[in-house]
Amino acid sequence: MLEYAVKIPSAVNKNLVLKVVPGHFVTSHSHVNYYLDMTRLKVGQKEAAEVAKTMARDYQYNKPVDTIICMDGCYAVGAFLAQDLAEAGVVSMNMHQSIYVIEPEFNSNGQMMFRDNIQPMVRGKNVVLLLASATTGKTISKSLDCIQYYGGIVQGISAIFSFADTIQGYPVHHIFSTKDIEDYQSYSQDNCPFCQAGRKIDAIVNSYGYSQIN
């Protein structure tokens, strides 16, 4: 499927390139007309470091950051982001002046949670929420509810790609957006024009990648 990918450079950093594949794809919350391949941006050492350096610009001057909460397998980006913020002199209120890089757990009901040993890294901490993509906003909304439930203070949201500029009143800092993919669309299952036209699904996609439907 990736042989049909088109490479799109970021408007904010020409060193970062997103691979996009047109088609009919299903996510956990919606149907979309592009698969966004962020694999190398998330797990490649050079690429993840460049993503983090770009994201760090949004927090270097006026926001304290104690904890980075990573979603969608963005651990490598989160570690580089913590390093870049520390080197830039971003204030951390943690005892050892070390920014925590963590991820939530999901229980059997699909609810986000933090274990007792991780909760002190959220409670009363200045938090950045880091995601690969934000399309419907449901994942971000669930994440924000979870962070606030555990007493975290949201200082920012960063995503490699975002369909929306704001969610629940919070700006979503992004490297790629619909300005880079102007015809990107996200549909509810009941309102998908591909389904209504009888077009088959090309693949099921999530933060880990894709599984083609043969």
CSV table of C-alpha atoms in Angstrom, one decimal, residues 5 35 47-48 62 70 85 89 92-93 126-127 136-137 150 186 190 193 195 213:
chain,number,residue,atom,x,y,z
A,5,ALA,CA,2.3,7.1,-0.8
A,35,TYR,CA,-3.7,7.1,5.8
A,47,GLU,CA,13.3,12.0,12.5
A,48,ALA,CA,12.0,11.8,16.1
A,62,ASN,CA,6.8,31.1,28.8
A,70,CYS,CA,2.9,10.3,25.3
A,85,LEU,CA,13.2,21.7,26.8
A,89,GLY,CA,16.1,26.2,30.2
A,92,SER,CA,10.5,22.2,35.7
A,93,MET,CA,9.1,22.1,39.2
A,126,ASN,CA,2.5,21.1,34.4
A,127,VAL,CA,1.7,18.6,31.6
A,136,THR,CA,-12.0,13.7,15.6
A,137,GLY,CA,-10.6,15.1,18.9
A,150,TYR,CA,-5.6,13.1,38.3
A,186,SER,CA,-12.8,12.7,8.4
A,190,ASP,CA,-23.0,6.9,9.3
A,193,PRO,CA,-19.5,9.0,1.3
A,195,CYS,CA,-19.5,3.6,2.3
A,213,ILE,CA,-8.5,-5.5,3.9
